Tab-separated table of C-alpha atoms in Angstrom:
chain	number	residue	atom	x	y	z
A	1	MET	CA	6.289	13.831	10.539
A	2	ALA	CA	7.138	16.615	8.346
A	3	GLY	CA	10.725	15.015	7.929
A	4	LEU	CA	9.153	11.438	7.063
A	5	CYS	CA	6.684	12.875	4.667
A	6	TRP	CA	9.467	14.808	2.678
A	7	GLY	CA	11.687	11.397	2.791
A	8	TRP	CA	8.913	9.505	1.376
A	9	ALA	CA	7.927	12.098	-1.175
A	10	ALA	CA	11.549	11.953	-2.299
A	11	VAL	CA	11.813	8.142	-2.280
A	12	VAL	CA	8.504	8.231	-4.563
A	13	ALA	CA	9.979	10.982	-6.880
A	14	ARG	CA	13.167	8.742	-7.309
A	15	LEU	CA	11.255	5.611	-7.830
A	16	ARG	CA	9.169	7.147	-10.614
A	17	ALA	CA	12.266	8.975	-12.171
A	18	ARG	CA	13.942	5.631	-12.237
A	19	GLY	CA	10.953	3.879	-13.682
A	20	ARG	CA	10.832	6.376	-16.768
A	21	GLN	CA	15.018	6.002	-17.143
A	22	ARG	CA	14.287	2.269	-17.388
A	23	SER	CA	11.596	2.734	-20.166
A	24	LEU	CA	13.532	4.900	-22.150
A	25	VAL	CA	16.321	2.589	-22.118
A	26	LEU	CA	13.955	-0.423	-23.164
A	27	ASP	CA	12.818	1.904	-26.058
A	28	ALA	CA	16.467	2.766	-27.074
A	29	ALA	CA	17.325	-0.899	-27.090
A	30	GLY	CA	14.505	-1.691	-29.389
A	31	GLY	CA	13.495	-4.626	-27.256
A	32	ILE	CA	16.774	-6.383	-27.867
A	33	THR	CA	17.846	-8.141	-24.590
A	34	VAL	CA	20.901	-10.704	-24.232
A	35	PRO	CA	22.829	-12.294	-21.236
A	36	ALA	CA	25.183	-10.205	-19.695
A	37	PRO	CA	29.013	-11.490	-20.015
A	38	ALA	CA	30.983	-12.178	-16.930
A	39	THR	CA	33.209	-9.249	-15.693
A	40	ASP	CA	36.831	-9.353	-15.805
A	41	ASP	CA	37.717	-7.059	-12.926
A	42	VAL	CA	35.429	-8.339	-10.162
A	43	ARG	CA	32.777	-11.006	-9.518
A	44	PRO	CA	28.944	-10.139	-8.830
A	45	TRP	CA	28.985	-11.902	-5.338
A	46	ARG	CA	31.883	-9.213	-4.226
A	47	ARG	CA	29.983	-6.341	-5.100
A	48	GLY	CA	28.994	-4.558	-1.885
A	49	LEU	CA	30.876	-7.041	0.102
A	50	VAL	CA	33.025	-4.436	2.134
A	51	ARG	CA	30.040	-2.430	2.813
A	52	GLY	CA	28.029	-5.307	3.950
A	53	ILE	CA	30.685	-6.401	6.262
A	54	ALA	CA	31.254	-3.079	7.692
A	55	GLY	CA	27.430	-2.423	8.069
A	56	ALA	CA	27.269	-5.818	9.996
A	57	ILE	CA	30.357	-4.671	12.222
A	58	LEU	CA	28.337	-1.406	12.912
A	59	CYS	CA	25.214	-3.107	13.872
A	60	ALA	CA	27.001	-5.633	16.015
A	61	VAL	CA	28.658	-3.022	17.980
A	62	ALA	CA	25.373	-1.030	18.644
A	63	GLY	CA	23.745	-4.149	19.731
A	64	ALA	CA	26.482	-4.742	22.128
A	65	LEU	CA	26.137	-1.568	23.583
A	66	ILE	CA	22.309	-1.837	24.075
A	67	THR	CA	23.120	-5.325	25.670
A	68	THR	CA	25.298	-3.825	28.233
A	69	VAL	CA	22.695	-1.158	29.084
A	70	VAL	CA	20.054	-4.011	29.762
A	71	VAL	CA	22.514	-5.973	31.514
A	72	ASP	CA	23.072	-2.955	33.845
A	73	ASP	CA	19.481	-2.236	34.296
A	74	ARG	CA	18.919	-5.784	35.183
A	75	ALA	CA	21.621	-6.005	37.703
A	76	ASP	CA	19.834	-2.791	39.348
A	77	ASP	CA	16.800	-4.770	39.182
A	78	ARG	CA	18.285	-7.783	41.348
A	79	LEU	CA	19.719	-5.291	43.826
A	80	ALA	CA	16.654	-3.407	44.287
A	81	ARG	CA	14.520	-6.530	45.145
A	82	THR	CA	16.691	-7.185	48.015
A	83	ALA	CA	17.300	-3.791	48.892
A	84	THR	CA	15.923	-1.840	52.044
A	85	SER	CA	14.042	1.368	51.721
A	86	GLU	CA	14.477	4.480	53.923
A	87	ASN	CA	12.823	7.640	53.459
A	88	ALA	CA	15.397	10.537	53.303
A	89	ARG	CA	14.749	14.375	53.264
A	90	VAL	CA	15.961	16.634	50.280
A	91	VAL	CA	18.308	19.094	51.526
A	92	ALA	CA	19.670	20.621	48.286
A	93	TYR	CA	18.659	20.181	44.478
A	94	ASN	CA	20.972	21.751	41.823
A	95	THR	CA	19.324	22.641	38.586
A	96	ASP	CA	22.534	23.243	36.750
A	97	ASP	CA	24.182	19.805	36.855
A	98	TYR	CA	20.629	18.029	37.768
A	99	THR	CA	21.907	16.440	41.449
A	100	VAL	CA	19.875	16.226	44.568
A	101	THR	CA	21.320	15.943	47.885
A	102	VAL	CA	19.578	13.968	50.611
A	103	ARG	CA	20.126	13.557	54.473
A	104	LEU	CA	19.928	9.765	55.470
A	105	SER	CA	18.604	8.523	59.060
A	106	ASP	CA	22.355	8.593	60.362
A	107	ASN	CA	22.604	12.398	59.397
A	108	THR	CA	24.928	11.473	56.295
A	109	ARG	CA	24.366	13.113	53.189
A	110	HIS	CA	24.221	11.430	49.845
A	111	ARG	CA	24.121	13.203	46.212
A	112	PHE	CA	22.250	11.528	43.254
A	113	ASP	CA	22.414	12.355	39.587
A	114	THR	CA	18.764	12.964	38.473
A	115	GLN	CA	16.592	13.298	35.500
A	116	GLY	CA	13.345	14.447	37.572
A	117	SER	CA	12.833	17.608	39.796
A	118	TYR	CA	12.781	17.659	43.347
A	119	ARG	CA	11.614	20.119	45.964
A	120	VAL	CA	14.076	20.881	48.970
A	121	GLY	CA	12.238	19.702	52.236
A	122	SER	CA	10.311	16.845	50.780
A	123	SER	CA	10.893	13.287	51.464
A	124	VAL	CA	12.173	10.810	48.843
A	125	PRO	CA	12.546	6.904	49.130
A	126	VAL	CA	16.129	5.751	49.188
A	127	LEU	CA	17.123	2.020	48.597
A	128	MET	CA	20.164	0.624	49.951
A	129	HIS	CA	22.007	-2.578	49.872
A	130	GLY	CA	25.381	-2.631	51.466
A	131	ASP	CA	27.468	0.243	49.360
A	132	TRP	CA	24.927	0.268	46.670
A	133	MET	CA	22.404	3.177	46.952
A	134	ARG	CA	20.028	4.815	44.526
A	135	LEU	CA	16.672	6.730	44.626
A	136	ALA	CA	13.467	4.643	44.163
A	137	THR	CA	11.921	7.316	42.179
A	138	GLU	CA	14.984	7.157	39.687
A	139	PRO	CA	15.116	3.333	38.731
A	140	TYR	CA	17.911	3.290	36.571
A	141	GLY	CA	20.948	5.219	35.968
A	142	ASP	CA	21.917	7.464	33.269
A	143	ARG	CA	22.634	5.473	30.019
A	144	SER	CA	21.635	7.886	27.640
A	145	GLY	CA	25.588	8.151	26.389
A	146	ARG	CA	25.594	4.594	25.394
A	147	GLN	CA	22.174	4.481	24.109
A	148	ALA	CA	22.790	7.596	21.981
A	149	LEU	CA	25.941	6.094	20.533
A	150	ALA	CA	24.263	2.928	19.993
A	151	LEU	CA	21.693	4.791	18.069
A	152	VAL	CA	24.141	6.469	15.684
A	153	LEU	CA	25.844	3.435	15.108
A	154	ALA	CA	22.724	1.148	14.469
A	155	GLY	CA	21.465	4.013	11.947
A	156	LEU	CA	24.916	4.005	10.199
A	157	GLY	CA	25.201	0.256	10.267
A	158	VAL	CA	21.645	-0.423	8.884
A	159	THR	CA	22.244	2.137	5.924
A	160	VAL	CA	25.600	0.705	5.030
A	161	LEU	CA	24.446	-2.811	5.275
A	162	GLY	CA	21.289	-2.084	3.226
A	163	SER	CA	23.433	-0.348	0.744
A	164	GLY	CA	25.857	-3.198	0.185
A	165	LEU	CA	23.023	-5.710	0.092
A	166	LEU	CA	21.162	-3.679	-2.493
A	167	SER	CA	24.271	-3.279	-4.589
A	168	ARG	CA	24.934	-6.955	-4.391
A	169	ARG	CA	21.234	-7.846	-5.434
A	170	ARG	CA	21.490	-5.436	-8.373
A	171	ALA	CA	24.828	-6.900	-9.700
A	172	VAL	CA	23.761	-10.198	-9.254
A	173	ALA	CA	20.349	-9.525	-11.015
A	174	LEU	CA	22.373	-8.496	-14.138
A	175	HIS	CA	23.368	-12.204	-14.947
A	176	ARG	CA	19.898	-13.863	-14.121
A	177	ALA	CA	18.074	-12.956	-17.042
A	178	PRO	CA	18.787	-11.192	-20.465
A	179	VAL	CA	19.261	-7.413	-20.169
A	180	PRO	CA	18.987	-4.692	-22.654
A	181	VAL	CA	22.127	-3.853	-24.379
A	182	LEU	CA	23.143	-0.636	-26.103
A	183	ARG	CA	25.905	0.641	-28.358
A	184	VAL	CA	27.785	3.545	-26.596
A	185	LEU	CA	31.047	5.713	-26.779
A	186	THR	CA	33.020	5.480	-23.410
A	187	ARG	CA	36.293	6.714	-22.030
A	188	HIS	CA	38.228	6.653	-18.749
A	189	ASP	CA	39.621	9.748	-17.220
A	190	GLN	CA	40.363	11.110	-13.909
A	191	GLY	CA	39.150	7.767	-12.225
A	192	ARG	CA	35.866	7.720	-13.674
A	193	THR	CA	34.161	5.912	-16.589
A	194	GLU	CA	32.059	8.368	-18.691
A	195	ILE	CA	29.694	6.997	-21.181
A	196	PHE	CA	28.368	8.987	-24.339
A	197	ALA	CA	25.487	8.378	-26.862
A	198	ALA	CA	26.966	6.303	-29.823
A	199	ASP	CA	26.716	9.647	-32.261
A	200	ASP	CA	28.331	11.946	-29.694
A	201	THR	CA	31.838	11.531	-31.305
A	202	ALA	CA	32.445	15.060	-29.958
A	203	THR	CA	32.149	14.130	-26.602
A	204	LEU	CA	29.871	17.122	-26.054
A	205	ARG	CA	27.622	15.672	-23.291
A	206	PRO	CA	28.468	12.617	-21.049
A	207	VAL	CA	25.378	10.904	-20.456
A	208	LEU	CA	26.516	8.786	-17.527
A	209	SER	CA	29.434	8.343	-15.221
A	210	TYR	CA	30.755	5.759	-12.690
A	211	GLU	CA	33.729	4.733	-10.895
A	212	PRO	CA	35.329	1.371	-12.248
A	213	HIS	CA	37.336	-1.140	-10.722
A	214	THR	CA	40.396	-0.475	-13.148
A	215	ARG	CA	41.785	3.211	-13.242
A	216	THR	CA	43.532	3.292	-16.598
A	217	ARG	CA	43.127	6.398	-18.832
A	218	THR	CA	41.852	5.543	-22.487
A	219	ALA	CA	40.708	7.584	-25.546
A	220	LEU	CA	37.268	7.451	-26.750
A	221	ARG	CA	36.132	3.989	-27.887
A	222	GLN	CA	33.227	2.057	-28.783
A	223	ALA	CA	31.452	-0.027	-26.287
A	224	LEU	CA	28.491	-2.091	-25.477
A	225	LEU	CA	26.345	-1.157	-22.246
A	226	TYR	CA	24.395	-4.005	-20.474
A	227	GLY	CA	21.781	-3.512	-18.227
A	228	ALA	CA	19.137	-0.834	-17.777
A	229	PRO	CA	20.906	2.554	-16.858
A	230	ARG	CA	19.417	4.539	-14.076
A	231	GLU	CA	20.707	6.655	-11.351
A	232	GLY	CA	22.221	4.521	-8.612
A	233	GLY	CA	21.886	1.359	-10.726
A	234	GLU	CA	24.511	-1.176	-11.948
A	235	LEU	CA	26.040	-1.809	-15.124
A	236	ILE	CA	28.327	-4.165	-17.246
A	237	LEU	CA	30.623	-2.240	-19.897
A	238	ALA	CA	32.355	-4.322	-22.769
A	239	SER	CA	34.722	-2.359	-24.704
A	240	ALA	CA	37.346	-2.776	-27.249
A	241	THR	CA	40.871	-2.203	-25.869
A	242	GLU	CA	43.827	-0.530	-27.941
A	243	SER	CA	45.462	-4.132	-28.249
A	244	GLY	CA	42.081	-5.434	-30.097
A	245	GLN	CA	41.080	-7.427	-27.047
A	246	TRP	CA	37.699	-6.968	-25.068
A	247	LEU	CA	37.537	-5.510	-21.755
A	248	VAL	CA	34.375	-6.417	-19.574
A	249	GLU	CA	34.082	-4.283	-16.415
A	250	GLY	CA	31.413	-3.569	-13.729
A	251	THR	CA	30.589	-0.503	-11.680
A	252	ALA	CA	32.686	0.136	-8.473
A	253	SER	CA	30.119	2.766	-7.647
A	254	PRO	CA	26.277	3.667	-8.400
A	255	ILE	CA	26.062	5.363	-11.651
A	256	ARG	CA	25.400	9.076	-11.870
A	257	HIS	CA	24.571	11.826	-14.307
A	258	GLY	CA	27.337	12.993	-16.501
A	259	SER	CA	29.010	16.431	-16.339
A	260	PRO	CA	26.777	19.190	-14.996
A	261	ASP	CA	27.606	21.695	-17.223
A	262	GLY	CA	27.377	19.595	-20.517
A	263	THR	CA	30.943	20.569	-21.620
A	264	GLY	CA	32.058	16.973	-21.852
A	265	LYS	CA	34.815	17.479	-19.765
A	266	PRO	CA	35.484	14.782	-17.120
A	267	GLY	CA	34.062	16.766	-14.177
A	268	VAL	CA	36.280	16.689	-10.747
A	269	TYR	CA	32.911	17.379	-8.493
A	270	ARG	CA	30.146	14.961	-9.090
A	271	PRO	CA	27.350	15.018	-8.936
A	272	GLY	CA	27.116	18.554	-9.960
A	273	THR	CA	24.987	21.432	-9.397
A	274	ALA	CA	24.818	24.722	-11.122
A	275	ARG	CA	26.930	26.375	-8.639
A	276	THR	CA	29.620	23.890	-9.153
A	277	ALA	CA	29.459	24.527	-12.828
A	278	ALA	CA	29.806	28.252	-12.099
A	279	HIS	CA	32.866	27.460	-9.983
A	280	ARG	CA	34.345	25.453	-12.713
A	281	ARG	CA	33.963	28.252	-15.294
A	282	ALA	CA	35.426	30.836	-13.040
A	283	ALA	CA	38.314	28.658	-12.467
A	284	GLU	CA	38.761	28.174	-16.208
A	285	ALA	CA	38.464	31.964	-16.719
A	286	ARG	CA	41.320	32.484	-13.927
A	287	VAL	CA	43.396	30.137	-15.462
A	288	GLN	CA	43.070	31.958	-18.866
A	289	ASN	CA	43.849	35.154	-17.019
A	290	ALA	CA	47.017	33.721	-15.731
A	291	LEU	CA	48.153	32.445	-19.062
A	292	ALA	CA	47.744	35.989	-20.378
A	293	ALA	CA	49.471	37.761	-17.643
A	294	MET	CA	52.094	35.558	-16.319
A	295	THR	CA	55.695	35.777	-17.712
A	296	PRO	CA	58.442	33.201	-17.500
A	297	ALA	CA	59.704	32.707	-14.216
A	298	THR	CA	63.683	33.012	-13.737
A	299	GLY	CA	63.707	31.492	-10.252
A	300	PRO	CA	61.390	29.100	-8.168
A	301	VAL	CA	57.702	30.283	-7.594
A	302	ARG	CA	56.290	29.582	-4.104
A	303	TRP	CA	52.524	29.738	-3.018
A	304	GLN	CA	51.928	29.363	0.661
A	305	ALA	CA	49.518	30.522	3.387
A	306	GLY	CA	49.156	34.145	3.916
A	307	PRO	CA	48.565	35.832	7.371
A	308	VAL	CA	44.608	35.988	7.219
A	309	ALA	CA	44.723	32.169	6.988
A	310	ARG	CA	47.493	31.635	9.546
A	311	SER	CA	45.424	34.008	11.943
A	312	VAL	CA	42.417	32.058	11.257
A	313	GLY	CA	44.216	28.795	11.739
A	314	ALA	CA	45.903	29.598	15.050
A	315	ALA	CA	42.536	31.039	16.357
A	316	LEU	CA	40.812	27.843	15.556
A	317	ILE	CA	43.241	25.619	17.430
A	318	VAL	CA	43.270	27.758	20.502
A	319	VAL	CA	39.420	27.911	20.600
A	320	THR	CA	39.702	23.775	19.951
A	321	ILE	CA	42.400	23.544	22.859
A	322	MET	CA	40.041	25.247	25.325
A	323	LEU	CA	36.974	23.567	24.489
A	324	LEU	CA	38.726	19.980	24.683
A	325	GLY	CA	40.165	21.229	28.296
A	326	THR	CA	36.732	22.191	29.391
A	327	LEU	CA	35.223	18.844	28.286
A	328	PHE	CA	38.145	16.630	29.711
A	329	THR	CA	37.793	18.576	32.969
A	330	GLY	CA	34.378	17.619	33.540
A	331	SER	CA	34.666	14.203	34.020
A	332	PRO	CA	33.746	12.656	30.648
A	333	THR	CA	32.458	9.051	29.996
A	334	TRP	CA	34.184	6.281	28.763
A	335	TRP	CA	33.153	6.968	25.135
A	336	GLN	CA	33.439	10.796	25.155
A	337	LEU	CA	37.166	10.598	26.126
A	338	PRO	CA	38.350	8.671	22.642
A	339	PHE	CA	35.643	10.430	20.421
A	340	TRP	CA	36.593	14.073	21.616
A	341	SER	CA	40.358	13.025	21.559
A	342	VAL	CA	40.165	11.876	17.739
A	343	GLY	CA	37.910	14.662	16.485
A	344	GLY	CA	40.191	17.311	18.176
A	345	LEU	CA	43.132	15.897	16.754
A	346	TYR	CA	41.606	15.869	13.357
A	347	TRP	CA	40.437	19.252	13.505
A	348	VAL	CA	43.922	20.521	14.798
A	349	SER	CA	45.422	18.713	11.667
A	350	VAL	CA	42.849	20.493	9.466
A	351	CYS	CA	44.049	23.796	11.000
A	352	LEU	CA	47.622	23.197	10.798
A	353	ARG	CA	47.412	22.401	7.076
A	354	MET	CA	45.739	25.679	6.777
A	355	MET	CA	48.557	27.585	8.240
A	356	ILE	CA	51.795	25.801	6.929
A	357	TRP	CA	50.591	24.796	3.494
A	358	ARG	CA	53.277	25.469	0.818
A	359	ILE	CA	53.940	24.622	-2.843
A	360	THR	CA	57.053	25.418	-4.667
A	361	ALA	CA	57.547	25.031	-8.371
A	362	ASP	CA	61.174	24.719	-9.900
A	363	SER	CA	62.285	23.432	-13.164
A	364	ASN	CA	61.854	19.771	-12.019
A	365	GLY	CA	58.408	20.042	-10.943
A	366	LEU	CA	56.126	20.878	-7.633
A	367	HIS	CA	57.399	20.355	-4.135
A	368	VAL	CA	54.025	19.885	-2.139
A	369	ARG	CA	54.677	20.435	1.733
A	370	GLY	CA	52.270	18.652	4.069
A	371	LEU	CA	52.259	17.874	7.633
A	372	TRP	CA	54.706	15.201	8.021
A	373	ARG	CA	56.644	15.389	4.524
A	374	THR	CA	56.960	17.334	1.262
A	375	ALA	CA	55.787	15.388	-1.844
A	376	HIS	CA	57.763	15.841	-5.146
A	377	LEU	CA	55.967	15.718	-8.243
A	378	PRO	CA	57.512	15.850	-11.499
A	379	TRP	CA	55.886	18.084	-14.145
A	380	ALA	CA	55.453	15.179	-16.487
A	381	ASP	CA	52.979	13.608	-13.865
A	382	VAL	CA	51.023	17.021	-13.105
A	383	ILE	CA	48.008	17.503	-15.337
A	384	GLY	CA	46.724	20.698	-13.280
A	385	ALA	CA	45.657	21.961	-9.878
A	386	VAL	CA	42.110	22.511	-8.513
A	387	TYR	CA	40.735	24.605	-5.780
A	388	THR	CA	37.344	23.036	-4.666
A	389	PRO	CA	34.088	25.041	-3.656
A	390	GLU	CA	34.896	23.572	-0.128
A	391	GLY	CA	38.044	25.328	0.075
A	392	GLU	CA	40.357	22.292	-0.651
A	393	LEU	CA	43.364	22.498	-2.725
A	394	ILE	CA	44.358	19.202	-4.885
A	395	VAL	CA	47.056	18.733	-7.416
A	396	ARG	CA	45.838	16.538	-10.133
A	397	CYS	CA	48.019	13.990	-11.504
A	398	ARG	CA	47.870	11.582	-14.486
A	399	THR	CA	46.459	8.162	-14.258
A	400	ASN	CA	48.417	5.735	-12.315
A	401	VAL	CA	49.678	8.434	-10.025
A	402	ASP	CA	47.722	9.341	-6.909
A	403	ASP	CA	46.573	13.052	-6.691
A	404	THR	CA	48.086	15.201	-3.869
A	405	PRO	CA	45.689	16.920	-1.692
A	406	VAL	CA	47.055	19.888	-0.131
A	407	GLY	CA	44.046	20.197	2.657
A	408	SER	CA	41.397	22.837	3.345
A	409	VAL	CA	43.070	26.067	3.045
A	410	GLY	CA	40.634	28.575	2.388
A	411	PHE	CA	36.989	29.919	2.726
A	412	PRO	CA	35.360	30.276	-1.051
A	413	PRO	CA	32.193	31.623	0.167
A	414	LEU	CA	33.767	34.330	2.404
A	415	GLU	CA	36.468	35.075	-0.386
A	416	ARG	CA	33.570	35.454	-2.905
A	417	ARG	CA	31.632	37.781	-0.673
A	418	LEU	CA	34.628	40.023	0.050
A	419	ARG	CA	35.674	39.791	-3.491
A	420	ARG	CA	39.241	38.900	-2.536
A	421	PRO	CA	40.646	35.901	-4.155
A	422	GLY	CA	42.526	33.651	-1.761
A	423	ARG	CA	46.252	32.419	-2.337
A	424	ALA	CA	45.004	28.865	-2.928
A	425	GLU	CA	42.886	30.118	-5.502
A	426	ARG	CA	45.704	31.835	-7.357
A	427	ALA	CA	47.747	28.931	-6.823
A	428	ALA	CA	45.525	26.576	-8.673
A	429	ALA	CA	45.254	29.052	-11.387
A	430	GLU	CA	48.950	29.635	-11.862
A	431	ILE	CA	49.915	25.959	-11.444
A	432	THR	CA	47.400	24.981	-14.143
A	433	ALA	CA	48.611	27.563	-16.583
A	434	MET	CA	52.406	26.268	-16.113
A	435	VAL	CA	51.059	22.688	-17.011
A	436	ARG	CA	49.278	24.028	-20.311
A	437	GLU	CA	52.318	26.423	-20.873
A	438	PRO	CA	55.788	24.851	-20.227
A	439	GLY	CA	57.366	28.153	-21.132
A	440	LEU	CA	55.958	29.762	-17.909
A	441	ARG	CA	57.842	27.096	-15.616
A	442	PRO	CA	60.788	28.554	-13.686
A	443	GLU	CA	64.130	27.728	-15.120
A	444	ASN	CA	65.978	26.750	-11.920
A	445	ASP	CA	65.904	24.050	-9.414
A	446	ALA	CA	64.585	24.939	-5.955
A	447	GLY	CA	67.286	22.875	-4.462
A	448	CYS	CA	65.234	22.506	-1.234
A	449	THR	CA	61.610	23.560	0.169
């Protein structure tokens, strides 16, 4: 009940905040409303289509699991109606694995999985139909595994399906009636579109940001914003390109507030918090210190996992293997085996990245070693490196070139508490310093990594 009250209070607070946002937009537009133009990148009916299909599939799988439970229960009911009943004496009851052992009239013993409690020496009715046998006090088998999985899939499916339908409804609503229009400034950078006020030519404070369908990097330019901007809403942006033509695009993700620290820089972590802004300021300070302390490198420079990270990764792999071995030797159900196998392999891959990561810088660029291959990134494609608050090291690249994630290679909270910066933190600062100051880059080719 406390969780429900908290959730509904959050819903009411969000609705009130978005109502205020809409009223502010209408006031800023001065009552001007016009029909929104058709988008060049995607049609309104396609908005939320993938999430809608994925949510429907998840709900269908959940329904199929519940159907199998109902079918099995009804099959048990049919057998129970034609079965014979016999009183059997309880000879053992195990509270560790919740099993009860009874002795039948022919002096044979049979063990049942139970959910209730039984007393040794008491009599319980047993239903028998050929080889089929069950306790009359336990009408159905244990279907909790399938029921729990169906509940999780149904909850996820309903959420994803509802999100897709809501996004489609909001996108279609932009074309049903005239909407407010605002004159703004916009730019595309690091995979997001940022919206600035029309008089914020210095780009000091982005008001909104969202992920567009097109990922081209552009300079600051004037644009027209159609719709009532609010957090989680849908927009249409019409902006003039360098060739003099107009580009009309829709949002590929719900809109969010701009940069959390008000610097105007295209933030890497959105939506942001005060701690995220502090993390970014500390990262910038490390870059400045690296620029002041580093000297031009004569040979290749390497950053790689240290002994502490390797020891922690190896220990986690050993613990994971031990847990998986314990689970698999305990007669797992049909759904537990693939679930734990996939989860175990994923966790082992995370630990391996923590142990073997390495980045080599030479005169040609960066060589980033992964689990299966080593990626080569020319200096012309690299715009810096970031070490996220979650401990992930990422090499950022220019637009139209995919970023190269190294993986989760550190523990920032522990590093801050111990006041010992990790090697990934130092690597991000020094790589960014080399990008900003080409004179710090190595003069020789590494040859191989």
